[in-house]
Short mmCIF file of C-alpha atoms in Angstrom, two decimals:
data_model
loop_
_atom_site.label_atom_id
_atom_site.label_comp_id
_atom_site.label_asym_id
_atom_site.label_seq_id
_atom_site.Cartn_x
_atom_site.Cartn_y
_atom_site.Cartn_z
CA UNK R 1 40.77 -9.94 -52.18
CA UNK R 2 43.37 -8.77 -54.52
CA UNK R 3 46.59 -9.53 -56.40
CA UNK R 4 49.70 -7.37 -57.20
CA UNK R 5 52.22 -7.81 -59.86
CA UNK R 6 55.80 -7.72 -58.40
CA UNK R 7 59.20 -7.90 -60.00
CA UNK R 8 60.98 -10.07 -57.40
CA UNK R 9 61.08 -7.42 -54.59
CA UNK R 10 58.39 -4.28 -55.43
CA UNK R 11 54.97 -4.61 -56.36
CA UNK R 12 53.27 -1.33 -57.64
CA UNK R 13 49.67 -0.18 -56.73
CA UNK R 14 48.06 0.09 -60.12
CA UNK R 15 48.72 -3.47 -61.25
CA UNK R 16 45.80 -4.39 -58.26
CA UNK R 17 43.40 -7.09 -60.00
CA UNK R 18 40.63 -7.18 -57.73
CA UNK R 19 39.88 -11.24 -57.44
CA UNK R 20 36.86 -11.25 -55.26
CA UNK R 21 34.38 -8.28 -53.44
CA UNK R 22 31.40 -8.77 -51.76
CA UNK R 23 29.76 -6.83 -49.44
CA UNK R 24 30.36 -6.42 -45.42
CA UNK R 25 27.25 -5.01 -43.61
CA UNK R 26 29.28 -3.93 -40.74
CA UNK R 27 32.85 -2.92 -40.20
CA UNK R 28 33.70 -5.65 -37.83
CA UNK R 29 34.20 -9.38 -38.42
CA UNK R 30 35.34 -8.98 -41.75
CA UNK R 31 37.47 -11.49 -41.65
CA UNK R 32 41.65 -11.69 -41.41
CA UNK R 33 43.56 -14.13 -43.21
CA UNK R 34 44.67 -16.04 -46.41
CA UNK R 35 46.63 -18.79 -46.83
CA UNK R 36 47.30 -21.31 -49.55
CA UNK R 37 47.58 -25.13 -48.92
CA UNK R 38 48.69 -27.83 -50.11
CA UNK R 39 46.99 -28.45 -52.75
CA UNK R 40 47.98 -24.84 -54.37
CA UNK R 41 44.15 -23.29 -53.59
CA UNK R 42 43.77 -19.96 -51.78
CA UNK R 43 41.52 -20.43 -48.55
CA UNK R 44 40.01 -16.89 -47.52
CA UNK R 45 38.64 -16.39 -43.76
CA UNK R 46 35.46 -14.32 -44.05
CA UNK R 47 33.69 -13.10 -40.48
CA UNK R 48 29.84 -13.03 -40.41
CA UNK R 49 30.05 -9.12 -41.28
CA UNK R 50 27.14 -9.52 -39.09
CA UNK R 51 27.48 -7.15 -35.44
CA UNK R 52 26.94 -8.59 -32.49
CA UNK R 53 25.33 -12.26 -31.97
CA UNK R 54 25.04 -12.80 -35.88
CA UNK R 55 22.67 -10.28 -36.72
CA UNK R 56 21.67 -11.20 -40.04
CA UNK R 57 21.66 -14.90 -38.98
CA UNK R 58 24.45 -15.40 -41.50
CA UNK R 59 26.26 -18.14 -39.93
CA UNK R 60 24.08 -21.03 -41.18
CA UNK R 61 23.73 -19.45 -44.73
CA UNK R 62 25.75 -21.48 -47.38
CA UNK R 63 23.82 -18.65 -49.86
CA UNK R 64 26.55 -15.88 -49.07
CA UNK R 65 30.49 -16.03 -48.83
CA UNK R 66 30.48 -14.75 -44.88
CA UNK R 67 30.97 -16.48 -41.81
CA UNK R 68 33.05 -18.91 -43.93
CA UNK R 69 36.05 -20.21 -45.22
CA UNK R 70 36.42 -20.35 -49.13
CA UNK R 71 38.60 -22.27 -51.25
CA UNK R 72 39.64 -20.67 -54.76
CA UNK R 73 41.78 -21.94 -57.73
CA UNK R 74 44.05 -18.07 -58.29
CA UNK R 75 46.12 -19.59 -61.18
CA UNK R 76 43.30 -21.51 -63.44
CA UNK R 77 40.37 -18.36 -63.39
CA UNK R 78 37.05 -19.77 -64.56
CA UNK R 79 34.93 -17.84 -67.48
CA UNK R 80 33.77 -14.73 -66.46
CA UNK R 81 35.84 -14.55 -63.10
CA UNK R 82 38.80 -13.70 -62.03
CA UNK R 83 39.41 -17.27 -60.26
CA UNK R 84 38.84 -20.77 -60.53
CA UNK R 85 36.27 -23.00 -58.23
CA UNK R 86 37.67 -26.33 -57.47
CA UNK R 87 35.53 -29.41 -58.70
CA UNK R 88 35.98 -31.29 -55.42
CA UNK R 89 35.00 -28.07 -53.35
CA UNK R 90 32.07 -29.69 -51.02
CA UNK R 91 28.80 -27.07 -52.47
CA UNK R 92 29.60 -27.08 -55.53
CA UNK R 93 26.69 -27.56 -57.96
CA UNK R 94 24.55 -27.71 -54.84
CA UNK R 95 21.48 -25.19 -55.06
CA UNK R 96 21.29 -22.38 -53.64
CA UNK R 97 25.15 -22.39 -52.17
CA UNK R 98 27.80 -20.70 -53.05
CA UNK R 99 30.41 -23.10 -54.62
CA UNK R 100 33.32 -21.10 -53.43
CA UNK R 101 32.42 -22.12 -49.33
CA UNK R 102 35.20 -24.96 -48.36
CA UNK R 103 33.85 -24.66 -44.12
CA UNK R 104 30.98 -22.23 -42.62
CA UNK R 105 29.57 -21.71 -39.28
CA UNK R 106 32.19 -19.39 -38.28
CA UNK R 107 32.07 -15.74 -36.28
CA UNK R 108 35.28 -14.48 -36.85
CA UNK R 109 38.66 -16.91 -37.72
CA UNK R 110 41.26 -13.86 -37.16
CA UNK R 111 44.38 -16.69 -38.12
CA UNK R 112 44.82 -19.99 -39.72
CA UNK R 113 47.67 -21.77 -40.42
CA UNK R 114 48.25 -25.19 -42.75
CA UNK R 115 50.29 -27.83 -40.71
CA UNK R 116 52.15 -28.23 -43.98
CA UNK R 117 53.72 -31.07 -43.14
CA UNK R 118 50.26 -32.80 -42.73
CA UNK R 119 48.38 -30.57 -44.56
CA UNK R 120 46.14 -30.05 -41.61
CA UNK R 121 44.12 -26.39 -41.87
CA UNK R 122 44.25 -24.86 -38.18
CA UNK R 123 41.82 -21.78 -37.40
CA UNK R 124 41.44 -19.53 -33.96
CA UNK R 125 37.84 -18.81 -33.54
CA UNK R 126 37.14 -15.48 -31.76
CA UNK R 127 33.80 -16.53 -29.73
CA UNK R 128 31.14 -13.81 -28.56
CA UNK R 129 30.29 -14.09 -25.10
CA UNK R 130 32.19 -17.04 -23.29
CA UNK R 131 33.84 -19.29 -24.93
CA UNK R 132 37.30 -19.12 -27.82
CA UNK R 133 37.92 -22.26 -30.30
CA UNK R 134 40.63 -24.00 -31.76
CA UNK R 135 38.96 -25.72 -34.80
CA UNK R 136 40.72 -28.22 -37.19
CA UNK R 137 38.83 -27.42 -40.45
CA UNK R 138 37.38 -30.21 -42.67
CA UNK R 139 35.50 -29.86 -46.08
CA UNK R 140 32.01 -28.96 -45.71
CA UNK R 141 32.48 -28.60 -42.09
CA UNK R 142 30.25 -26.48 -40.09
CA UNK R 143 31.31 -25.48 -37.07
CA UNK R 144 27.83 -24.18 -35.40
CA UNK R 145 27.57 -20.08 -35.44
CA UNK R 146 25.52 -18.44 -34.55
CA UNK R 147 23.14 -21.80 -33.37
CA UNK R 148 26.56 -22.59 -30.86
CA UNK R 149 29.38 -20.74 -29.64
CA UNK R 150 31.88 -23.81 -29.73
CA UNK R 151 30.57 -26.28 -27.85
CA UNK R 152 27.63 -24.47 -26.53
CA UNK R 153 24.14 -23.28 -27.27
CA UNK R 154 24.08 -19.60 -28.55
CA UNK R 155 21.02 -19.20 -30.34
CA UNK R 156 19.55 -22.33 -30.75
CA UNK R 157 16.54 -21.62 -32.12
CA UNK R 158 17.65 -20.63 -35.36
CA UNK R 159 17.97 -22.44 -38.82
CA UNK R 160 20.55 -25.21 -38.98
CA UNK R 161 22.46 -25.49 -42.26
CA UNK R 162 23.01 -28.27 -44.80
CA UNK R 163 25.18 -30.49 -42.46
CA UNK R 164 25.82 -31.26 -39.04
CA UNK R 165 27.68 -29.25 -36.73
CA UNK R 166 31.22 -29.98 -35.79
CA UNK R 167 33.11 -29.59 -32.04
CA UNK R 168 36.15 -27.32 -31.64
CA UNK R 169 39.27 -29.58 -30.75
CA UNK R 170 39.94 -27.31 -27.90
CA UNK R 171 37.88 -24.27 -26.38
CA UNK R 172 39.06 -21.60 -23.72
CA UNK R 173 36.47 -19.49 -21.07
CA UNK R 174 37.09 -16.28 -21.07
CA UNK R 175 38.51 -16.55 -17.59
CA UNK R 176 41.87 -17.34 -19.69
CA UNK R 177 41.21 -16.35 -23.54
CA UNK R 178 39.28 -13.37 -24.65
CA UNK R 179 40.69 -13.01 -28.60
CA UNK R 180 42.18 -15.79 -29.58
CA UNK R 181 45.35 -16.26 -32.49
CA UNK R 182 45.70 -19.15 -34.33
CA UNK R 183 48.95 -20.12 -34.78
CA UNK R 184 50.98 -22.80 -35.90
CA UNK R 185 52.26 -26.34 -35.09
CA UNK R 186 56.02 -26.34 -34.31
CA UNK R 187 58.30 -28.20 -36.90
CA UNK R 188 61.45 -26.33 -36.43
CA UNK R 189 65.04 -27.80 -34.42
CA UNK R 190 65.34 -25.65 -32.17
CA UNK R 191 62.90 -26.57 -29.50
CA UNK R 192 62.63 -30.19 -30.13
CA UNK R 193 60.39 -30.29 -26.39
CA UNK R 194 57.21 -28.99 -28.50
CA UNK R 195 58.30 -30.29 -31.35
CA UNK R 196 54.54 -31.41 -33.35
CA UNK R 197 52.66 -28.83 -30.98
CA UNK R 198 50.05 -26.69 -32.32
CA UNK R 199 51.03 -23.23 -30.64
CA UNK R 200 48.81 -20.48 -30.07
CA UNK R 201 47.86 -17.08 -28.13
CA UNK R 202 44.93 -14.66 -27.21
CA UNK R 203 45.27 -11.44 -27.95
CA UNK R 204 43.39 -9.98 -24.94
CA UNK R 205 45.76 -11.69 -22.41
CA UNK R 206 48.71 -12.42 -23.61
CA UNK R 207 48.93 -16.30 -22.93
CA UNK R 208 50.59 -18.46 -25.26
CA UNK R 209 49.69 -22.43 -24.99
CA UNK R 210 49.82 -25.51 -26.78
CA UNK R 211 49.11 -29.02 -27.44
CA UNK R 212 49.81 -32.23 -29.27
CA UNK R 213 46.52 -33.54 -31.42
CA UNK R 214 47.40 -37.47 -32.22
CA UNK R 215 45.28 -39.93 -34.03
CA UNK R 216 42.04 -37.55 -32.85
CA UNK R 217 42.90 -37.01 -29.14
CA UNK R 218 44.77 -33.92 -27.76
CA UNK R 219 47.39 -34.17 -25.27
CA UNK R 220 49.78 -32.15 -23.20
CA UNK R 221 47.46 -29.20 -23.23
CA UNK R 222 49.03 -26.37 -21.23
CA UNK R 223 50.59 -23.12 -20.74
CA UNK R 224 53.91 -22.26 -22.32
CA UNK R 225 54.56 -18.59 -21.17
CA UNK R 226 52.26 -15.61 -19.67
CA UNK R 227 53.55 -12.62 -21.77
CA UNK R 228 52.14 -8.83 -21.78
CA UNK R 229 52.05 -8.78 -25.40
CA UNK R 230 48.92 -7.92 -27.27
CA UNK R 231 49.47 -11.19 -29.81
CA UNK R 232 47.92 -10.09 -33.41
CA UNK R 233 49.57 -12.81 -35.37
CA UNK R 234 52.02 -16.23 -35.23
CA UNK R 235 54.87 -16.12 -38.03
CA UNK R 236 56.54 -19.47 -39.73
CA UNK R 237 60.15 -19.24 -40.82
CA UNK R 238 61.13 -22.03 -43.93
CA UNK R 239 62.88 -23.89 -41.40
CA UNK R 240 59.77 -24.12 -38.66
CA UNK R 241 60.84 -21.80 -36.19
CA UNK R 242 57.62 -19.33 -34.48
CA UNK R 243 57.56 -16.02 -34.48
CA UNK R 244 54.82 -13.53 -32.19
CA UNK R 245 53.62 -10.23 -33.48
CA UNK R 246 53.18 -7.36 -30.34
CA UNK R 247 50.86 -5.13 -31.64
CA UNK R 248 51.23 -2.66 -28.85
CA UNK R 249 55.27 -2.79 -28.79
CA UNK R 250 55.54 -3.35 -32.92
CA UNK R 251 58.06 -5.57 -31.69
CA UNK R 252 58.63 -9.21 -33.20
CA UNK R 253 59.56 -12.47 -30.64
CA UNK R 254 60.37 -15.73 -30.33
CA UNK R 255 59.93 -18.46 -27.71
CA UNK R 256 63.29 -19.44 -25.92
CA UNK R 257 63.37 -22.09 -22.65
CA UNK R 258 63.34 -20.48 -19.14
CA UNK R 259 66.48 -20.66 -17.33
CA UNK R 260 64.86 -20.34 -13.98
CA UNK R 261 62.82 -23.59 -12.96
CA UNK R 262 60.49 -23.56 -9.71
CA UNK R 263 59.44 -26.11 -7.78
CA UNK R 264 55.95 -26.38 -6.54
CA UNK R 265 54.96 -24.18 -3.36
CA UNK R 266 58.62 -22.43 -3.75
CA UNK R 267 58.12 -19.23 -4.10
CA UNK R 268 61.08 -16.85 -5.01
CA UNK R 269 62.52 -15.16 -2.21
CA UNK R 270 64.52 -12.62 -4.07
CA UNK R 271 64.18 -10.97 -7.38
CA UNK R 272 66.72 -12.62 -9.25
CA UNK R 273 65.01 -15.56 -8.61
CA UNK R 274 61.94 -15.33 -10.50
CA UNK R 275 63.82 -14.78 -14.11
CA UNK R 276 62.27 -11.45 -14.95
CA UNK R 277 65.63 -9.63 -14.64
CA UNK R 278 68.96 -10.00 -16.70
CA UNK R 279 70.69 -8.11 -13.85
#
């Protein structure tokens, strides 16, 4: 993780501080996003580094800084670092844990978003061999890899860490997600039907749904459009408004309401009918 210098609008290579390095045993799940809350801390998405099915059983291991999500202090460094480890962070002073783990238990969060508004932290879960997660991330949480996949048992048998392991709010077979993408929950004007909907894709298929998540319940779960895109990433304007990242077109998008509306069992009977064509 690094920081550039900038003067408003350029930032040049060779003012790079490097913040924090640690190692990756593989070249996948290394990880994929960093955000800052709230609170003004930088949370950093680390995979499990790990291959296939948690190889080095690194899910459950509060000892090392993958399959987590940290939580570091970029503007008050500590002595000897080149960052700051919030008191209130959950393993802090806790033996043989690293102090910078906020959440753990996780394979590979590829995007997550704060809910600023609430100050909710969302995160899309890439799962191994059947299932995808939506978790909503808590201090300390552990959220069960490699002994689950979601809601599932993976593996079991193996070593549980220091606390108890945590559902996803929602989770997807692969029969409809294969790579999920966190995104974001809605607060723009402009589509006032999802307003307060957490919005997000899969990168495999192209789907993009949603839901509502009130007072610990989740309601009107369901598809909001079937796209083609390859969907790498979810963008947030100032004012709300969602963006989508193609990676295969390089093309940005936003959501906009249908203008053709079927009703069940009526199947179009010409091609201007089924809202695929502007002419």
């Amino acid at each position: 993780i690094s920081r550039f210098s900038t003067n408003g609008t350029l930032s040049h290579k060779d003012s790079e501080v490097i913040i924090i390095k640690f190692k990756q045993p593989y070249s996948n799940h290394n990880g994929g996003c960093i955000e800052f809350g709230n609170d003004g801390y930088l949370y950093i998405a680390t995979g499990d580094g790990s291959g296939i099915a948690d190889e080095h059983d690194t899910g459950q291991d509060v000892s090392d800084l993958l399959a987590s999500i940290l939580r570091i202090d970029v503007d008050r460094p500590d002595s000897g670092r080149k960052y700051g480890i919030p008191k209130d962070n959950p393993f802090m002073g806790r033996k043989n844990a690293r102090p910078e783990i906020w959440a753990y238990g996780l394979r590979q969060v590829w995007k997550m978003n704060f809910d600023h508004q609430t100050g909710n932290l969302w995160a899309g879960e890439v799962g191994q061999d059947l299932w995808e997660m939506i978790y909503l991330i808590q201090r300390g949480g552990n959220y069960g890899w490699s002994v689950q996949e979601g809601s599932h048992p993976f593996r079991p048998e193996r070593r549980l860490g220091p606390t108890s392991i945590l559902k996803p709010i929602v989770e997807h077979g692969h029969s409809d997600f294969r790579s999920i993408t966190g995104g974001f929950v809605y607060r723009g004007k402009r589509l006032p039907e999802i307003s307060g909907t957490y919005v997000y894709g899969d990168y495999d298929t192209g789907r993009i749904w949603g839901f509502r998540y009130d007072e610990g319940q989740v309601n009107n779960h369901r598809e909001l459009v079937d796209t083609s895109f390859r969907i790498i990433d979810f963008g947030q304007s100032h004012q709300g408004e969602l963006y989508v990242t193609d990676f295969i077109g390089g093309q940005i998008h936003r959501l906009i309401r249908s203008t053709v509306v079927h009703q069940p069992n009526q199947f179009p009977r010409r091609l201007s009918q089924t809202g695929l064509f502007s002419s």
